[in-house]
XYZ file of C-alpha atoms in Angstrom:
783
model
C 12.154 -44.101 -37.057
C 12.589 -40.546 -37.790
C 13.581 -37.892 -34.738
C 12.495 -34.372 -34.749
C 15.129 -32.249 -33.011
C 14.582 -28.424 -32.371
C 17.615 -26.191 -31.954
C 18.295 -22.522 -31.842
C 19.558 -22.415 -35.500
C 16.661 -24.529 -36.826
C 14.975 -27.773 -37.150
C 16.705 -31.207 -37.363
C 15.291 -34.726 -38.783
C 17.249 -37.561 -38.106
C 16.900 -40.918 -39.531
C 17.352 -43.905 -37.246
C 19.781 -46.278 -38.125
C 19.854 -49.139 -35.761
C 17.037 -49.234 -33.509
C 18.079 -52.418 -31.925
C 20.757 -50.251 -30.057
C 18.119 -48.319 -28.667
C 15.886 -51.060 -26.718
C 18.009 -50.786 -23.659
C 17.042 -47.302 -22.424
C 19.807 -47.605 -19.493
C 22.768 -47.825 -22.031
C 21.614 -45.401 -24.896
C 24.179 -42.992 -23.701
C 26.925 -45.257 -24.282
C 26.015 -45.084 -28.175
C 26.503 -41.039 -27.947
C 30.011 -40.776 -26.147
C 31.911 -39.951 -29.004
C 30.615 -38.483 -32.472
C 31.845 -41.246 -34.437
C 29.278 -43.768 -32.343
C 26.894 -41.191 -32.701
C 26.919 -41.222 -36.429
C 26.418 -45.024 -36.375
C 22.828 -44.762 -34.422
C 21.450 -41.791 -36.427
C 21.996 -39.688 -39.431
C 20.900 -36.231 -40.643
C 18.299 -36.484 -43.294
C 17.072 -32.747 -43.286
C 17.838 -29.567 -41.607
C 15.782 -26.313 -41.830
C 17.635 -23.362 -40.932
C 15.918 -20.014 -39.514
C 16.409 -17.227 -41.488
C 16.420 -14.769 -38.914
C 15.793 -14.141 -34.938
C 12.344 -13.366 -35.215
C 11.496 -16.849 -37.066
C 13.525 -18.402 -34.497
C 11.070 -16.561 -31.947
C 8.030 -17.179 -33.372
C 9.154 -21.058 -33.668
C 10.047 -21.421 -30.100
C 7.171 -19.592 -28.950
C 4.794 -22.052 -31.074
C 6.666 -24.850 -29.598
C 6.199 -23.752 -25.752
C 2.517 -22.943 -26.373
C 2.438 -26.486 -28.500
C 1.203 -25.442 -31.626
C 2.950 -26.031 -34.887
C 4.852 -23.169 -36.881
C 4.637 -22.934 -40.754
C 8.186 -24.015 -41.441
C 7.565 -26.819 -39.141
C 4.261 -27.624 -40.888
C 6.183 -27.469 -44.434
C 9.154 -29.840 -43.429
C 6.728 -32.304 -41.890
C 4.408 -32.480 -45.108
C 7.429 -33.311 -47.418
C 8.607 -36.030 -44.764
C 5.168 -37.322 -44.811
C 5.086 -37.092 -48.658
C 8.240 -39.238 -48.834
C 8.268 -41.678 -45.704
C 4.518 -41.647 -44.619
C 5.298 -45.177 -43.143
C 8.028 -43.883 -40.322
C 7.032 -42.745 -37.047
C 8.275 -39.588 -35.816
C 9.937 -39.200 -32.266
C 9.105 -36.198 -30.578
C 10.285 -34.533 -27.167
C 6.797 -32.987 -26.265
C 3.741 -35.728 -26.203
C 1.369 -32.667 -26.796
C 2.987 -31.628 -29.511
C 2.711 -35.039 -31.210
C -1.090 -34.812 -30.709
C -1.043 -32.045 -32.648
C 1.049 -33.110 -35.673
C -0.975 -36.507 -35.771
C -4.040 -34.304 -36.214
C -2.478 -31.594 -38.697
C 0.038 -33.740 -40.655
C -1.009 -37.249 -39.976
C 2.150 -38.638 -38.902
C 2.446 -41.224 -36.253
C 4.533 -39.855 -33.359
C 6.209 -41.684 -30.303
C 7.112 -40.101 -27.164
C 8.640 -42.144 -24.516
C 11.534 -42.510 -22.101
C 13.795 -44.166 -24.928
C 13.235 -40.865 -27.186
C 13.739 -38.780 -24.006
C 17.240 -40.725 -23.529
C 17.660 -40.275 -27.352
C 17.070 -36.592 -27.649
C 19.598 -36.255 -24.376
C 22.105 -38.213 -26.513
C 21.801 -35.968 -29.755
C 21.913 -32.658 -27.608
C 25.083 -33.759 -26.388
C 26.999 -34.489 -29.713
C 24.656 -31.904 -32.035
C 27.933 -30.314 -32.909
C 29.063 -33.595 -34.779
C 25.633 -34.657 -35.979
C 24.557 -31.478 -37.818
C 27.491 -30.366 -40.406
C 27.641 -26.978 -41.674
C 27.047 -25.241 -38.249
C 30.052 -24.222 -36.512
C 30.207 -24.240 -32.680
C 30.723 -20.367 -32.279
C 27.457 -19.719 -34.423
C 25.397 -22.187 -32.780
C 26.225 -20.442 -29.558
C 25.516 -16.769 -30.492
C 22.244 -18.212 -32.223
C 21.138 -20.123 -28.680
C 21.899 -16.788 -26.883
C 20.113 -14.344 -29.008
C 16.829 -16.957 -29.081
C 17.027 -17.487 -25.124
C 17.201 -13.252 -24.768
C 14.441 -12.731 -26.987
C 12.307 -15.537 -25.531
C 12.894 -13.891 -22.574
C 11.878 -10.624 -23.919
C 8.659 -12.116 -25.227
C 7.601 -14.221 -21.723
C 8.086 -11.027 -19.446
C 7.081 -8.547 -22.260
C 10.267 -6.603 -21.647
C 10.293 -3.202 -23.052
C 12.902 -0.279 -22.472
C 9.940 1.826 -20.926
C 9.513 -0.491 -18.192
C 13.009 0.221 -16.783
C 12.790 1.086 -13.126
C 16.125 2.206 -12.543
C 15.422 5.506 -14.186
C 12.632 6.000 -11.804
C 14.990 5.598 -8.608
C 17.638 7.926 -9.828
C 14.813 10.332 -10.674
C 13.062 10.338 -7.100
C 16.656 10.726 -5.625
C 17.818 13.623 -7.861
C 14.132 15.288 -6.833
C 15.012 14.789 -2.915
C 18.075 16.236 -3.427
C 17.031 19.170 -5.625
C 14.473 19.895 -3.276
C 16.980 20.373 -0.294
C 19.343 22.326 -2.229
C 16.496 24.512 -3.479
C 15.667 25.092 0.506
C 19.094 26.208 1.103
C 19.570 28.181 -1.962
C 16.146 30.296 -1.421
C 16.795 30.676 2.378
C 19.932 31.815 1.748
C 18.810 34.517 -0.810
C 15.824 35.633 1.619
C 18.565 36.181 4.032
C 20.942 37.769 2.250
C 18.318 40.283 0.299
C 16.536 40.850 3.470
C 19.393 43.142 4.872
C 18.753 45.456 1.639
C 15.041 44.855 1.574
C 13.306 42.861 4.501
C 9.783 43.653 3.911
C 9.956 42.060 0.408
C 9.819 38.760 2.229
C 6.622 39.150 4.498
C 4.921 40.454 1.527
C 6.023 37.756 -1.297
C 5.518 34.245 0.148
C 6.412 32.251 -3.285
C 9.863 31.362 -3.094
C 9.879 31.323 -6.881
C 8.106 34.543 -7.368
C 10.648 36.021 -4.773
C 13.341 34.873 -6.891
C 12.198 36.343 -9.914
C 11.260 39.518 -8.242
C 14.567 40.142 -7.287
C 16.300 38.906 -10.494
C 14.208 41.274 -12.545
C 14.522 44.442 -10.290
C 17.640 44.323 -8.103
C 17.855 47.347 -6.001
C 14.773 48.243 -4.022
C 15.022 51.947 -5.593
C 14.174 50.229 -8.645
C 10.691 49.047 -7.237
C 8.738 52.234 -7.781
C 9.371 52.460 -11.526
C 9.294 48.813 -12.634
C 6.298 46.902 -13.925
C 5.660 43.652 -11.933
C 2.751 42.814 -13.472
C 3.844 39.416 -15.122
C 5.375 38.171 -11.827
C 2.721 39.464 -9.314
C -0.734 40.267 -8.812
C -1.756 44.044 -8.960
C -2.629 44.080 -5.056
C 0.659 42.395 -4.430
C 2.371 44.378 -6.651
C 1.215 47.746 -4.752
C 1.645 46.434 -1.799
C 5.583 45.774 -2.618
C 6.247 49.678 -4.078
C 4.790 50.685 -0.966
C 6.837 48.593 1.139
C 10.152 49.740 -0.785
C 9.389 53.386 -0.388
C 9.573 53.047 3.683
C 12.111 50.051 3.908
C 14.229 49.731 7.080
C 16.963 48.062 5.058
C 20.697 49.074 4.703
C 22.142 50.107 1.599
C 24.364 47.516 -0.521
C 26.699 48.024 -3.171
C 26.241 46.989 -6.902
C 28.540 43.861 -6.318
C 26.687 42.702 -3.655
C 23.349 42.836 -6.083
C 25.067 41.309 -8.543
C 26.106 38.207 -6.487
C 22.496 38.181 -5.176
C 21.202 37.861 -8.663
C 23.322 35.093 -9.400
C 22.144 33.022 -6.581
C 18.329 33.585 -8.005
C 19.714 33.200 -11.712
C 20.631 29.405 -10.090
C 17.568 29.252 -8.045
C 15.298 29.732 -10.767
C 17.083 27.510 -13.255
C 17.344 24.684 -10.583
C 13.312 25.133 -10.078
C 12.753 24.883 -13.654
C 14.785 21.791 -14.172
C 13.041 20.379 -10.738
C 9.742 21.111 -12.752
C 10.657 19.419 -15.899
C 12.134 16.158 -13.603
C 8.904 15.978 -11.903
C 6.831 15.921 -15.603
C 9.321 13.343 -16.696
C 8.981 11.267 -13.224
C 5.024 11.328 -13.614
C 5.354 9.995 -17.522
C 7.733 7.172 -16.319
C 5.636 6.283 -13.565
C 2.618 6.221 -15.613
C 4.340 4.019 -17.916
C 5.871 1.702 -15.379
C 3.324 1.394 -12.715
C 0.075 2.952 -13.633
C -2.290 1.273 -10.831
C 0.607 2.219 -8.130
C 0.554 6.006 -9.235
C -3.165 6.133 -9.158
C -3.490 4.655 -5.705
C -0.994 6.143 -4.071
C 0.383 8.964 -6.176
C 3.623 9.669 -8.516
C 6.172 10.511 -5.503
C 5.070 8.041 -3.100
C 5.270 5.282 -5.655
C 8.486 6.366 -6.661
C 9.718 6.478 -3.223
C 8.478 2.970 -2.361
C 10.245 1.594 -5.834
C 13.284 3.341 -4.480
C 13.417 2.229 -1.102
C 12.809 -1.521 -2.187
C 15.416 -1.479 -5.026
C 13.112 -2.037 -7.681
C 9.531 -2.544 -9.001
C 9.989 -6.589 -9.053
C 11.623 -6.501 -5.808
C 8.558 -4.288 -4.477
C 6.102 -6.869 -5.793
C 8.007 -9.807 -3.409
C 7.193 -7.824 -0.592
C 3.632 -8.396 1.463
C 1.063 -5.765 2.405
C 2.158 -5.486 6.164
C 5.613 -4.559 4.559
C 4.616 -2.289 2.489
C 2.665 -0.382 4.983
C 5.574 -0.022 7.267
C 7.817 0.574 4.457
C 10.220 3.474 5.300
C 9.583 3.465 9.079
C 12.217 0.509 9.841
C 13.610 2.384 12.508
C 10.465 3.049 14.579
C 9.524 -0.630 14.130
C 12.461 -2.086 15.549
C 12.450 0.681 18.161
C 8.665 -0.607 19.331
C 9.876 -4.093 19.241
C 12.925 -3.435 20.935
C 11.059 -1.695 23.922
C 8.048 -3.689 23.779
C 5.405 -0.980 22.151
C 2.891 -0.225 19.805
C 4.426 -0.781 16.042
C 3.919 2.296 13.587
C 0.613 1.835 11.229
C 2.492 3.519 8.341
C 5.867 4.468 6.931
C 5.789 6.196 3.264
C 2.204 5.472 3.047
C 1.469 8.318 5.212
C 1.923 10.859 2.502
C -0.592 9.480 0.147
C -3.687 11.445 -0.334
C -5.940 8.784 1.168
C -4.224 8.756 4.626
C -3.837 12.589 4.366
C -7.605 13.403 4.056
C -8.296 10.645 6.663
C -9.391 11.626 10.201
C -6.601 10.540 12.635
C -8.819 7.633 14.107
C -9.194 6.160 10.957
C -5.630 6.540 9.631
C -4.529 3.406 10.760
C -7.393 1.413 8.886
C -6.959 3.283 5.857
C -3.209 2.709 5.524
C -3.710 -1.237 6.123
C -6.319 -1.214 3.435
C -4.186 1.076 1.009
C -1.164 -1.220 1.486
C -3.104 -4.378 0.797
C -4.701 -3.086 -2.638
C -1.276 -1.355 -3.317
C 0.613 -4.631 -2.724
C -1.975 -6.331 -5.472
C -1.572 -3.054 -7.778
C 2.239 -3.494 -7.509
C 2.065 -7.335 -8.631
C -0.353 -6.248 -11.432
C 2.025 -3.569 -12.659
C 5.253 -5.728 -12.163
C 4.069 -9.382 -13.783
C 0.715 -8.019 -15.470
C 0.319 -8.265 -19.416
C -1.896 -5.157 -19.329
C -0.612 -1.631 -18.996
C -3.782 0.342 -18.138
C -4.898 1.460 -14.996
C -8.452 0.262 -14.654
C -7.762 -1.707 -11.684
C -6.053 1.395 -9.778
C -9.004 3.155 -10.481
C -11.484 0.723 -9.535
C -9.438 -0.044 -6.407
C -8.951 4.103 -5.363
C -13.017 4.456 -5.506
C -13.628 1.623 -3.413
C -11.298 2.930 -0.812
C -13.016 6.308 -1.106
C -16.404 4.535 -0.482
C -15.130 2.800 2.582
C -13.155 6.017 3.657
C -16.521 7.971 3.659
C -18.522 4.963 5.135
C -15.704 5.148 8.159
C -16.049 8.985 8.372
C -20.107 9.245 8.302
C -20.560 5.925 10.291
C -23.520 5.186 7.850
C -25.465 1.753 7.379
C -23.479 -1.639 7.396
C -21.942 -2.613 3.969
C -24.612 -4.495 1.841
C -22.939 -7.943 1.077
C -23.126 -9.691 -2.299
C -23.979 -7.865 -5.389
C -26.459 -5.293 -3.722
C -29.931 -6.881 -4.110
C -29.873 -8.356 -0.753
C -32.060 -5.596 1.257
C -30.939 -4.266 4.470
C -32.175 -5.644 7.593
C -34.294 -3.497 9.783
C -34.248 -3.323 13.468
C -37.310 -4.520 15.295
C -39.141 -2.028 16.840
C -39.532 -1.835 20.736
C -40.957 0.619 22.720
C -39.338 1.020 26.053
C -41.460 3.141 28.423
C -41.747 3.340 32.369
C -44.900 2.578 34.089
C -45.560 5.220 36.797
C -48.352 4.450 39.176
C -50.443 6.829 40.253
C -49.902 8.744 43.928
C -53.209 9.030 45.947
C -50.972 11.237 48.492
C -51.495 14.269 46.486
C -55.246 13.895 46.726
C -55.847 15.174 50.186
C -54.122 18.003 52.202
C -54.526 15.587 55.729
C -51.055 13.963 56.454
C -51.130 10.053 55.899
C -51.275 7.856 58.892
C -50.776 4.393 58.712
C -53.163 2.158 60.024
C -51.558 -0.560 61.574
C -50.747 2.141 64.346
C -54.341 3.071 64.900
C -55.383 -0.666 65.634
C -52.296 -1.001 68.084
C -54.025 2.181 69.815
C -57.215 0.377 69.644
C -56.006 -2.448 71.328
C -54.513 -0.273 74.025
C -57.531 1.762 74.405
C -59.236 -1.930 75.557
C -56.670 -2.238 78.346
C -57.928 1.485 79.937
C -61.322 2.919 80.835
C -63.815 3.937 78.735
C -63.213 7.770 79.737
C -59.569 7.653 78.844
C -60.601 5.552 75.364
C -62.929 8.326 74.172
C -60.169 10.799 75.155
C -57.521 8.640 73.610
C -59.881 8.000 70.123
C -58.206 11.550 68.860
C -54.825 10.326 70.026
C -53.694 9.236 66.234
C -54.357 12.777 65.088
C -51.733 14.299 67.647
C -49.543 11.589 66.741
C -50.288 12.432 62.931
C -48.674 15.790 64.310
C -45.780 14.092 65.688
C -44.909 12.091 62.715
C -44.452 15.475 60.915
C -40.368 16.541 61.069
C -39.887 18.994 64.157
C -38.370 22.082 63.443
C -35.387 23.213 65.701
C -36.958 26.993 65.527
C -40.932 25.822 66.109
C -42.344 25.204 69.742
C -44.551 22.314 69.947
C -46.685 20.988 72.989
C -46.168 17.360 73.810
C -49.241 14.473 73.903
C -49.520 14.848 77.625
C -49.952 18.700 77.609
C -52.567 18.639 74.914
C -54.377 15.967 76.659
C -54.467 17.872 79.877
C -55.596 20.951 78.330
C -58.573 19.365 76.326
C -59.824 17.538 79.665
C -59.424 20.842 81.566
C -61.289 22.986 78.880
C -64.105 20.932 77.981
C -66.360 17.939 79.450
C -65.808 14.134 77.882
C -68.014 14.507 75.052
C -67.357 17.898 74.237
C -63.456 16.972 73.930
C -64.407 14.302 71.618
C -66.063 16.671 68.923
C -63.916 19.756 69.604
C -60.496 18.162 69.857
C -60.176 18.034 66.235
C -60.938 21.831 65.494
C -57.497 22.871 67.467
C -55.616 20.316 65.852
C -56.723 21.178 62.360
C -56.064 24.545 62.962
C -52.571 24.188 64.513
C -51.665 21.938 61.629
C -52.967 24.898 59.569
C -51.179 27.293 61.578
C -48.124 25.568 61.630
C -45.265 27.058 59.885
C -43.306 24.648 57.209
C -40.127 23.992 58.604
C -37.139 25.391 56.400
C -35.032 21.997 57.626
C -38.106 19.556 56.581
C -36.711 16.824 53.914
C -39.185 16.560 50.905
C -39.809 12.707 50.100
C -38.538 11.620 46.362
C -40.970 10.237 44.105
C -39.940 6.797 44.684
C -40.759 7.276 48.225
C -44.211 8.349 47.615
C -44.952 5.131 45.341
C -43.316 2.853 48.070
C -45.389 4.808 50.713
C -48.712 4.397 48.556
C -48.352 0.641 47.761
C -47.592 0.022 51.557
C -50.974 1.506 52.288
C -52.408 -0.099 49.523
C -51.107 -3.782 51.061
C -52.262 -2.761 54.430
C -55.596 -1.749 53.788
C -57.119 -5.383 53.803
C -55.475 -5.807 56.952
C -57.298 -2.882 58.775
C -60.669 -3.516 57.500
C -61.411 -6.358 60.224
C -59.925 -4.135 63.053
C -62.385 -1.365 62.272
C -65.320 -3.814 62.614
C -63.822 -4.814 65.827
C -63.179 -1.443 66.530
C -66.950 -0.786 66.096
C -67.722 -3.275 68.470
C -65.733 -2.239 71.190
C -66.562 1.359 70.778
C -70.463 0.067 71.242
C -68.905 -1.671 74.335
C -67.791 1.287 75.746
C -70.945 3.136 74.781
C -73.083 0.788 76.642
C -71.040 1.136 79.722
C -71.097 4.614 79.395
C -74.839 4.664 79.521
C -74.717 2.630 82.677
C -72.380 5.155 84.271
C -73.609 8.242 82.742
C -76.762 8.235 81.731
C -77.179 11.914 80.572
C -74.756 11.572 77.620
C -76.237 8.733 75.741
C -77.792 11.129 73.023
C -74.733 12.208 72.161
C -72.604 8.961 72.209
C -75.358 7.759 69.556
C -74.998 11.144 67.618
C -71.168 10.545 67.487
C -71.344 6.677 66.871
C -73.409 7.427 64.002
C -71.018 9.856 62.649
C -68.348 7.633 63.154
C -70.340 5.014 60.893
C -70.663 7.353 58.284
C -66.876 8.591 58.444
C -66.180 4.669 57.958
C -68.561 4.174 55.181
C -67.116 7.541 53.507
C -63.562 6.274 54.266
C -64.505 2.800 52.625
C -66.009 4.905 49.369
C -62.956 6.749 49.556
C -61.028 3.761 49.349
C -62.959 2.501 46.497
C -62.592 5.785 44.805
C -59.064 5.902 45.087
C -58.832 2.078 43.453
C -60.768 3.369 40.811
C -58.704 6.361 40.197
C -55.827 3.991 40.133
C -57.457 1.707 37.581
C -58.564 5.080 35.827
C -54.920 6.132 35.732
C -53.818 2.825 34.567
C -56.583 2.929 31.976
C -55.221 6.490 30.849
C -51.686 5.302 30.678
C -52.963 2.053 28.903
C -54.651 4.287 26.434
C -51.163 6.753 26.026
C -49.456 3.377 25.588
C -52.109 2.492 22.778
C -51.948 5.973 21.179
C -48.246 5.525 21.402
C -48.637 2.086 19.776
C -51.017 3.543 17.140
C -48.181 6.457 16.371
C -45.741 3.169 16.599
C -47.806 1.662 13.764
C -47.726 4.598 11.314
C -44.372 5.070 11.848
C -43.721 1.388 11.167
C -46.018 2.081 8.369
C -43.931 4.961 7.104
C -40.717 2.904 8.026
C -41.764 0.338 5.512
C -42.628 2.845 2.722
C -39.206 4.048 3.118
C -37.800 0.725 3.097
C -39.170 0.289 0.068
C -37.946 3.582 -1.342
C -34.795 2.934 0.318
C -34.722 -0.297 -1.813
C -35.864 1.250 -4.921
C -33.144 4.067 -4.164
C -30.698 1.056 -3.760
C -31.600 -0.367 -7.395
C -31.499 3.203 -8.814
C -28.065 3.344 -7.188
C -26.944 0.004 -8.550
C -27.972 1.467 -11.929
C -26.734 4.576 -11.254
C -23.448 2.758 -10.685
C -23.696 0.375 -13.408
C -24.335 4.033 -15.713
C -21.271 5.221 -14.030
C -19.006 2.339 -14.865
C -20.495 2.244 -18.524
C -19.762 6.005 -18.808
C -16.122 4.906 -17.360
C -15.720 2.377 -19.615
C -16.761 4.632 -22.644
C -14.376 7.327 -21.388
C -11.969 4.498 -21.341
C -12.871 3.209 -24.933
C -12.558 6.862 -26.200
C -9.018 6.712 -24.533
C -8.146 3.684 -26.045
C -9.391 4.609 -29.358
C -7.112 7.264 -29.011
C -4.311 5.147 -27.925
C -5.465 2.383 -30.764
C -4.533 5.180 -32.988
C -1.426 5.935 -31.354
C -0.865 1.995 -31.148
C -1.282 1.904 -34.662
C 1.216 4.482 -35.248
C 3.333 2.867 -32.711
C 2.662 -0.751 -34.786
C 3.821 0.870 -37.627
C 7.234 2.285 -35.852
C 7.169 -1.126 -34.266
C 7.333 -2.861 -37.637
C 9.987 -0.181 -38.474
C 11.638 -1.310 -35.169
C 11.588 -4.996 -35.786
C 13.142 -4.360 -39.538
C 15.697 -2.173 -37.761
C 15.907 -5.048 -34.925
C 16.500 -7.447 -37.755
C 18.965 -5.242 -39.167
C 20.626 -4.678 -35.863
C 20.906 -8.177 -35.358
C 22.457 -8.460 -38.665
C 24.816 -5.540 -37.462
C 25.560 -7.708 -34.160
C 26.471 -10.381 -36.315
C 28.846 -8.343 -38.943
C 30.067 -6.546 -36.006
C 31.025 -9.948 -34.504
C 32.503 -11.217 -37.595
C 34.143 -7.503 -37.924
C 35.550 -7.997 -34.452
C 36.745 -11.480 -35.398
C 38.040 -9.744 -38.959
C 39.967 -7.048 -36.454
C 41.308 -9.909 -34.205
C 42.332 -11.527 -37.251
C 43.773 -8.425 -38.874
C 45.559 -7.959 -35.573
C 46.881 -11.373 -35.775
C 47.581 -10.850 -39.502
C 49.435 -7.686 -38.604
C 51.123 -9.486 -36.049
C 52.181 -12.175 -38.915
C 53.581 -9.572 -41.152
C 55.473 -7.944 -38.358
C 56.593 -11.327 -37.553
C 57.100 -11.772 -41.271
C 59.034 -8.916 -41.723
C 61.323 -9.567 -38.879
C 61.649 -12.966 -40.395
C 62.253 -11.381 -43.358
C 64.823 -9.490 -41.539
C 66.224 -12.590 -40.178
C 66.317 -14.124 -43.620
C 68.238 -11.068 -45.189
C 70.601 -11.194 -41.628
C 71.026 -14.980 -42.662
C 71.622 -14.003 -46.016
C 74.081 -11.439 -44.800
C 75.413 -13.739 -42.133
C 75.963 -16.275 -45.338
C 77.656 -13.892 -47.061
C 80.080 -12.756 -44.430
C 80.807 -16.459 -43.925
C 81.629 -16.681 -47.459
C 83.435 -13.681 -46.952
C 84.816 -15.221 -44.207
C 85.817 -17.774 -46.174
C 87.187 -15.523 -48.811
C 88.984 -13.442 -46.127
C 90.590 -16.602 -44.972
C 91.476 -17.536 -48.565
C 92.705 -13.845 -48.832
C 94.904 -14.634 -45.722
C 96.127 -17.324 -47.039
C 96.654 -15.679 -50.588
C 98.065 -12.992 -48.542
C 100.383 -15.389 -46.962
C 101.157 -17.034 -50.093
C 101.581 -13.006 -51.203
C 103.578 -12.550 -48.332
C 105.559 -15.460 -49.475
C 105.669 -14.394 -52.944
C 106.933 -11.090 -51.910
C 109.623 -12.563 -49.883
C 110.531 -14.965 -53.289
C 109.997 -11.631 -55.002
C 112.537 -10.208 -52.861
C 114.651 -13.344 -52.886
C 114.117 -13.447 -56.859
C 115.122 -9.395 -56.810
C 118.092 -10.362 -54.764
C 118.865 -13.385 -57.218
C 118.209 -10.917 -60.192
C 120.406 -8.197 -58.358
C 122.811 -11.330 -57.946
C 122.225 -12.633 -61.495
C 123.085 -8.641 -62.689
C 126.292 -8.830 -60.469
C 126.846 -12.310 -61.831
C 126.086 -11.328 -65.170
C 128.377 -8.360 -64.900
C 130.889 -10.795 -63.372
C 130.176 -13.007 -66.533
C 130.601 -9.895 -68.609
C 133.574 -9.358 -66.712
C 134.785 -12.885 -67.468
C 133.691 -12.771 -71.083
C 135.859 -10.188 -71.785
C 138.459 -12.604 -70.519
C 136.652 -15.499 -71.829
C 133.526 -15.893 -73.220
C 131.689 -19.115 -71.913
C 129.013 -21.393 -74.049
C 125.370 -20.653 -73.994
C 124.720 -24.379 -73.234
C 126.611 -24.428 -70.090
C 124.719 -25.941 -67.710
C 126.467 -23.962 -64.647
C 124.914 -20.670 -66.339
C 121.468 -22.162 -66.154
C 122.060 -23.092 -62.065
């Protein structure tokens, strides 16, 4: 069985020597405790080394995606040609299926293979020859970095640290600019105070002061490059009548230096803002489209990085920057803030105060999605941000205009129209306005008739007109109007005329009195509802009054018969009055019928009005249906128009993409060069590592040389020391020789003394010879 093992340096194919040792899965690790044991289990058959980091990255990405790279395919084809009957143990089952389909090699994946791979990985340094541990570690580190960059699509353009620093510097520049400009205005204002009111732009103010200097020069100086004609004329006019004090030339020079600083910082701020804008469009394009460059950069700076900001939920993004207000509200149990840094976004700024909370909540939700798309997405375009901003603007328009409800779905469903309901108030006819006579309830007439039955006939006839008197009493009395009581009126009528005449003529004075009565100033008028209630009471009481009227007739007839018996001369007049009264009753009945007909006619008129209103409502409803159809057509046209706008936007995006594609092609060429440079850079890094090792070796070698020099010195010193020892020995010999020499000298001195003695002896001998000559062979001479 063969084993495919992937490393950072290349592909390794191992041959399993003893498969019996792999039967027990739990004890496989014991066979790989040492490199010697591991070499007895597996043996390296082939090793395909990667040429560079790019090849290693492509092979690693292919393995991660479950694909076969070209190098692996070549290696497997070679093995399949030599040992096709062998099984191949692999670590990934998905890769095994691909290998079996492409190369036709049977693959094995099991728990035993996993333990085997773990053992090979543990002893890979001893199993693969030709690779040092240091080189393998360097390759593993380089491949890990490259694979991480590939997975995260890492780019040096997406470093958000630059944005954090840039927005912090921009805020610091704004503060410093404000301080400098206010100091410049205040300082130069002592000399020319009117200039600050005429020129409101700070940069133009500083440029103008820097160009002119003293206010005396404004009359002859041309400021057309800095200011408009109107402002320039106003500045020159103000310079002639300025109230400022005179300043020295040294003061003007210091002010001009301050203006130079303001102008330089303003130019640098503009350059920094452009840089920040470009970086934001490169790192977070969708967030930039939604909230703007400055707000997006402040959000990133507040969170620390774009990735940290992507981890925040929408509720945190909404109040990011308002932490103090949030905790203060939680502490005091008040309303929490609705927005933080998002308050400065353009969408929130252009909203009415009542809708700022809703828009900030929706903007925070969409911004959270845009941030995550920018931080973790593969695309780098701003299409998501553009679409989301369009939706938010449409929602804002709906909130501001309070228009129709949002159509659900894809817009094909029609909006539901509310059911038409005509609401009208039914008003009843008021019959009290038809007659000028005061209306009296008829119950009271019946009660009066019953009282008349109990009294004599003369009194009944006289009291038949009592209701009219009571009618007058029902009218509200005025404080300034003097009226006679009932009894006084009756007594006057009895005194003036006889009984029959009283009945006829009593009406006229009362009617005249009613006509002559002036209207009361304090009389209270009845409202419409009271009138309607009075009319309904009268209508309800009418059927009850009809029977008493008949009784009244009978009762009146009885009184007339009694009167005929008592008073014969008055019968003719009573008959006439009775006939007239019967006619009046008939007229009253007809009048009640007329009133009922009039009420019915008023109801018919109201029904006719309602019918006309219904017809108008029907016409309006037909118009509404037509408008609804037109509205549906407008919605369809609107959908088509939105599609056209989307197509137009896509076409504009396509044009931009085409331009970007041309740039991408150029960038691709540059990227290929960059890859080559990157490969060269990796080689340079390797060379640099080797060079660092060489430098270390050189340092060690220099140390060795120093040690060698010291050792040579030591050797020389040792040689000298040996020489010294020899010299010491010689010196000892010399000393001994000196001692012997001293002995010799002593012997020589003694010898010289001996010679002297010998000379003396010789002289003595000569002296003796003179006396007697000794023989040469005498032994005493020798002694």
